[in-house]
């Protein structure tokens, strides 16, 4: 991989794999805000003022991200009852939401960096909370899949003892919901097409309808004479015997 290609890979999947959509990004052109704009907010501001505060290499950026094991591409729940055939079994599959977990590594890299870390993490927490409360979603870029319309479910400290620093590693759990507005519209249209195409639906059953159906079915099964009277004749005979 060329140097430029590797830098592009790191920028996409290690430095800013999370994009905030709508929510607090509603006023941004395109309504999309890369999370690096939050994690590097202090450096960008000082860089504009001083011209030399933005990190010169991606390795010196505040946060580095990595997808965690357990991220799902396909998640289905299978019906636990006997199936007549494979076609019915396939229709019994229930699609489940997808889970995406990212690890954000934020060690202090410079002398006196704890103050900047506290300020950056405070801004990040408040921005993500405001984004969630305003109905914003997330787009997550991983080397194997790009997940859209995701929701942030949890952000927690998972720091280990491999460093003398504390709270240097955070885990963010995202969920890609099962149904979006577009998917719900497609499901609704599919159902209406089935109904319009003759899907049998019985909403108002009646005795007359049942008796006629039973009598006709029995008559048809013998090719002519009826072995048993219809339900209507049976009810009438019982009433006359009283």
Short mmCIF file of C-alpha atoms in Angstrom, two decimals:
data_model
loop_
_atom_site.label_atom_id
_atom_site.label_comp_id
_atom_site.label_asym_id
_atom_site.label_seq_id
_atom_site.Cartn_x
_atom_site.Cartn_y
_atom_site.Cartn_z
CA UNK A 1 0.00 0.00 0.00
CA UNK A 2 1.35 3.41 -0.95
CA UNK A 3 2.01 6.04 1.69
CA UNK A 4 -0.93 8.16 0.57
CA UNK A 5 -3.21 5.12 0.46
CA UNK A 6 -2.19 4.11 3.98
CA UNK A 7 -2.80 7.61 5.31
CA UNK A 8 -6.23 7.63 3.69
CA UNK A 9 -6.97 4.24 5.30
CA UNK A 10 -5.94 5.51 8.73
CA UNK A 11 -7.97 8.68 8.36
CA UNK A 12 -11.09 6.75 7.34
CA UNK A 13 -10.96 3.84 9.79
CA UNK A 14 -8.66 4.91 12.65
CA UNK A 15 -8.98 8.68 13.04
CA UNK A 16 -12.58 9.43 12.03
CA UNK A 17 -14.67 6.30 11.36
CA UNK A 18 -17.78 7.81 12.98
CA UNK A 19 -19.90 10.44 11.24
CA UNK A 20 -22.73 12.27 12.98
CA UNK A 21 -25.78 12.63 10.73
CA UNK A 22 -28.57 15.17 11.27
CA UNK A 23 -28.97 16.03 14.97
CA UNK A 24 -26.28 18.58 15.88
CA UNK A 25 -24.99 18.27 12.30
CA UNK A 26 -28.22 19.71 10.86
CA UNK A 27 -26.60 23.10 10.32
CA UNK A 28 -23.51 21.63 8.63
CA UNK A 29 -23.50 21.45 4.81
CA UNK A 30 -24.63 17.95 3.93
CA UNK A 31 -25.85 17.41 7.51
CA UNK A 32 -22.82 15.22 8.25
CA UNK A 33 -20.13 15.93 10.88
CA UNK A 34 -17.01 13.71 11.19
CA UNK A 35 -16.23 12.94 14.80
CA UNK A 36 -12.66 14.15 14.31
CA UNK A 37 -14.12 17.68 14.29
CA UNK A 38 -15.00 17.06 17.96
CA UNK A 39 -11.93 15.12 19.08
CA UNK A 40 -9.56 17.64 17.46
CA UNK A 41 -11.66 20.74 18.15
CA UNK A 42 -9.04 22.30 20.43
CA UNK A 43 -6.19 21.73 17.97
CA UNK A 44 -8.18 23.12 15.05
CA UNK A 45 -9.06 26.25 17.01
CA UNK A 46 -5.47 26.84 18.13
CA UNK A 47 -4.22 26.02 14.66
CA UNK A 48 -6.34 28.80 13.17
CA UNK A 49 -4.98 31.24 15.75
CA UNK A 50 -1.34 30.13 15.81
CA UNK A 51 -0.91 28.28 12.54
CA UNK A 52 1.17 25.49 14.06
CA UNK A 53 -0.97 23.57 16.57
CA UNK A 54 -2.61 21.00 14.30
CA UNK A 55 -0.74 17.63 14.51
CA UNK A 56 1.50 17.10 11.54
CA UNK A 57 0.97 13.30 11.51
CA UNK A 58 -2.11 11.18 12.09
CA UNK A 59 -0.32 9.26 14.86
CA UNK A 60 -0.44 12.35 17.08
CA UNK A 61 -4.20 12.86 16.80
CA UNK A 62 -6.18 12.74 20.05
CA UNK A 63 -8.29 9.62 19.39
CA UNK A 64 -7.56 6.38 17.55
CA UNK A 65 -10.39 3.96 16.75
CA UNK A 66 -10.61 0.23 16.10
CA UNK A 67 -13.61 -2.09 15.52
CA UNK A 68 -14.00 -4.71 18.25
CA UNK A 69 -14.73 -8.44 17.83
CA UNK A 70 -18.42 -9.23 18.00
CA UNK A 71 -19.56 -6.71 15.40
CA UNK A 72 -22.30 -8.36 13.33
CA UNK A 73 -22.93 -8.39 9.58
CA UNK A 74 -25.98 -10.68 9.66
CA UNK A 75 -28.18 -11.48 12.66
CA UNK A 76 -31.25 -13.71 12.37
CA UNK A 77 -33.50 -15.47 14.85
CA UNK A 78 -34.86 -18.85 13.73
CA UNK A 79 -38.35 -20.08 14.57
CA UNK A 80 -38.23 -23.00 17.03
CA UNK A 81 -41.15 -25.03 15.65
CA UNK A 82 -41.49 -27.80 13.02
CA UNK A 83 -41.43 -26.68 9.41
CA UNK A 84 -43.42 -28.22 6.57
CA UNK A 85 -40.65 -27.55 4.07
CA UNK A 86 -37.56 -25.43 3.49
CA UNK A 87 -39.58 -22.63 1.88
CA UNK A 88 -41.67 -22.18 5.02
CA UNK A 89 -38.56 -22.43 7.16
CA UNK A 90 -36.96 -19.57 5.25
CA UNK A 91 -40.01 -17.39 5.84
CA UNK A 92 -39.75 -18.11 9.57
CA UNK A 93 -36.40 -16.27 9.86
CA UNK A 94 -36.72 -13.12 11.96
CA UNK A 95 -34.11 -10.46 11.14
CA UNK A 96 -32.46 -8.87 14.19
CA UNK A 97 -30.73 -5.47 14.55
CA UNK A 98 -26.97 -5.33 13.96
CA UNK A 99 -24.46 -4.46 16.69
CA UNK A 100 -21.29 -2.46 16.07
CA UNK A 101 -18.67 -1.87 18.77
CA UNK A 102 -15.71 0.49 18.43
CA UNK A 103 -12.77 1.05 20.76
CA UNK A 104 -11.53 4.62 21.14
CA UNK A 105 -7.98 4.93 22.47
CA UNK A 106 -7.20 8.36 23.95
CA UNK A 107 -3.87 8.26 25.82
CA UNK A 108 -2.18 11.48 26.90
CA UNK A 109 0.69 12.00 24.46
CA UNK A 110 2.17 15.35 25.51
CA UNK A 111 3.31 16.95 28.73
CA UNK A 112 0.42 18.71 30.39
CA UNK A 113 -2.01 16.89 28.12
CA UNK A 114 -4.38 15.87 30.92
CA UNK A 115 -6.03 19.29 30.92
CA UNK A 116 -6.59 19.15 27.17
CA UNK A 117 -7.89 15.57 27.51
CA UNK A 118 -10.44 16.58 30.15
CA UNK A 119 -11.65 19.48 28.01
CA UNK A 120 -11.87 17.32 24.86
CA UNK A 121 -13.69 14.44 26.55
CA UNK A 122 -16.15 16.88 28.15
CA UNK A 123 -16.93 18.44 24.78
CA UNK A 124 -17.25 15.00 23.18
CA UNK A 125 -19.64 13.69 25.86
CA UNK A 126 -21.85 16.77 25.71
CA UNK A 127 -21.91 16.81 21.91
CA UNK A 128 -22.84 13.12 21.64
CA UNK A 129 -25.54 13.49 24.30
CA UNK A 130 -27.04 16.48 22.50
CA UNK A 131 -26.86 14.61 19.19
CA UNK A 132 -28.69 11.61 20.64
CA UNK A 133 -31.41 13.72 22.28
CA UNK A 134 -32.02 15.62 19.03
CA UNK A 135 -32.67 12.41 17.07
CA UNK A 136 -29.33 12.25 15.30
CA UNK A 137 -27.91 9.04 13.85
CA UNK A 138 -24.43 7.75 13.06
CA UNK A 139 -22.63 6.31 10.06
CA UNK A 140 -19.89 3.85 11.05
CA UNK A 141 -17.06 3.00 8.65
CA UNK A 142 -15.26 -0.32 9.16
CA UNK A 143 -12.92 -2.13 6.77
CA UNK A 144 -15.63 -4.74 6.06
CA UNK A 145 -18.86 -2.74 6.08
CA UNK A 146 -20.26 0.79 6.25
CA UNK A 147 -23.22 0.92 8.65
CA UNK A 148 -25.78 3.72 8.26
CA UNK A 149 -28.68 4.95 10.42
CA UNK A 150 -27.04 3.69 13.62
CA UNK A 151 -27.87 4.72 17.19
CA UNK A 152 -25.41 5.09 20.07
CA UNK A 153 -26.41 2.74 22.90
CA UNK A 154 -23.45 2.89 25.29
CA UNK A 155 -20.08 4.52 25.93
CA UNK A 156 -18.02 2.99 28.74
CA UNK A 157 -14.47 2.82 30.11
CA UNK A 158 -12.69 -0.44 29.25
CA UNK A 159 -9.15 0.61 30.18
CA UNK A 160 -6.83 -2.21 31.23
CA UNK A 161 -3.74 -2.31 33.37
CA UNK A 162 -1.24 -2.24 30.53
CA UNK A 163 -0.65 1.50 31.10
CA UNK A 164 -0.11 3.68 34.16
CA UNK A 165 -2.69 6.07 32.74
CA UNK A 166 -6.37 5.69 33.58
CA UNK A 167 -9.44 6.04 31.36
CA UNK A 168 -7.35 5.77 28.24
CA UNK A 169 -9.65 3.37 26.36
CA UNK A 170 -13.40 3.69 25.76
CA UNK A 171 -15.88 1.35 24.11
CA UNK A 172 -18.78 2.73 22.08
CA UNK A 173 -21.63 0.35 21.25
CA UNK A 174 -23.88 1.20 18.31
CA UNK A 175 -27.07 -0.49 17.09
CA UNK A 176 -28.37 -0.45 13.53
CA UNK A 177 -32.17 -0.64 13.99
CA UNK A 178 -34.15 -3.25 12.10
CA UNK A 179 -36.66 -0.87 10.49
CA UNK A 180 -36.02 2.53 8.98
CA UNK A 181 -38.68 4.77 7.45
CA UNK A 182 -37.81 3.60 3.94
CA UNK A 183 -37.83 -0.07 4.95
CA UNK A 184 -41.17 0.33 6.73
CA UNK A 185 -42.65 1.83 3.56
CA UNK A 186 -41.39 -1.11 1.50
CA UNK A 187 -42.87 -3.64 3.94
CA UNK A 188 -46.20 -1.81 3.92
CA UNK A 189 -46.30 -1.73 0.12
CA UNK A 190 -45.49 -5.45 -0.05
CA UNK A 191 -48.35 -6.27 2.32
CA UNK A 192 -50.83 -4.13 0.37
CA UNK A 193 -49.78 -5.81 -2.88
CA UNK A 194 -50.47 -9.24 -1.37
CA UNK A 195 -53.90 -8.16 -0.16
CA UNK A 196 -54.75 -6.62 -3.54
CA UNK A 197 -53.60 -9.81 -5.24
CA UNK A 198 -56.18 -11.94 -3.44
CA UNK A 199 -54.78 -12.73 0.01
CA UNK A 200 -57.65 -14.60 1.76
CA UNK A 201 -58.89 -12.62 4.77
CA UNK A 202 -62.05 -13.51 6.73
CA UNK A 203 -63.22 -10.67 8.94
CA UNK A 204 -66.99 -11.35 9.34
CA UNK A 205 -67.72 -15.11 9.68
CA UNK A 206 -71.38 -16.20 9.72
CA UNK A 207 -73.31 -19.46 10.27
CA UNK A 208 -74.79 -19.38 6.79
CA UNK A 209 -71.39 -19.02 5.21
CA UNK A 210 -69.93 -21.84 7.27
CA UNK A 211 -72.83 -24.25 6.59
CA UNK A 212 -72.80 -23.61 2.86
CA UNK A 213 -69.05 -24.09 2.72
CA UNK A 214 -69.15 -27.34 4.72
CA UNK A 215 -71.99 -28.76 2.62
CA UNK A 216 -70.33 -27.86 -0.66
CA UNK A 217 -67.02 -29.30 0.43
CA UNK A 218 -68.57 -32.63 1.43
CA UNK A 219 -70.59 -32.81 -1.78
CA UNK A 220 -67.56 -32.13 -3.89
CA UNK A 221 -65.52 -34.78 -2.10
CA UNK A 222 -67.89 -37.56 -3.24
CA UNK A 223 -68.31 -36.30 -6.78
CA UNK A 224 -72.12 -36.07 -6.39
CA UNK A 225 -74.34 -37.18 -3.47
CA UNK A 226 -73.78 -35.62 -0.07
CA UNK A 227 -72.89 -38.07 2.72
CA UNK A 228 -73.71 -35.60 5.47
CA UNK A 229 -76.21 -32.75 5.49
CA UNK A 230 -74.99 -29.21 5.54
CA UNK A 231 -74.64 -27.37 8.83
CA UNK A 232 -77.82 -25.39 8.08
CA UNK A 233 -79.96 -28.56 7.60
CA UNK A 234 -78.45 -30.10 10.72
CA UNK A 235 -79.37 -27.09 12.84
CA UNK A 236 -82.90 -27.03 11.36
CA UNK A 237 -83.41 -30.74 12.11
CA UNK A 238 -82.35 -30.29 15.71
CA UNK A 239 -84.71 -27.34 16.12
CA UNK A 240 -87.71 -29.33 14.71
CA UNK A 241 -87.13 -32.27 17.07
CA UNK A 242 -87.66 -30.11 20.17
#
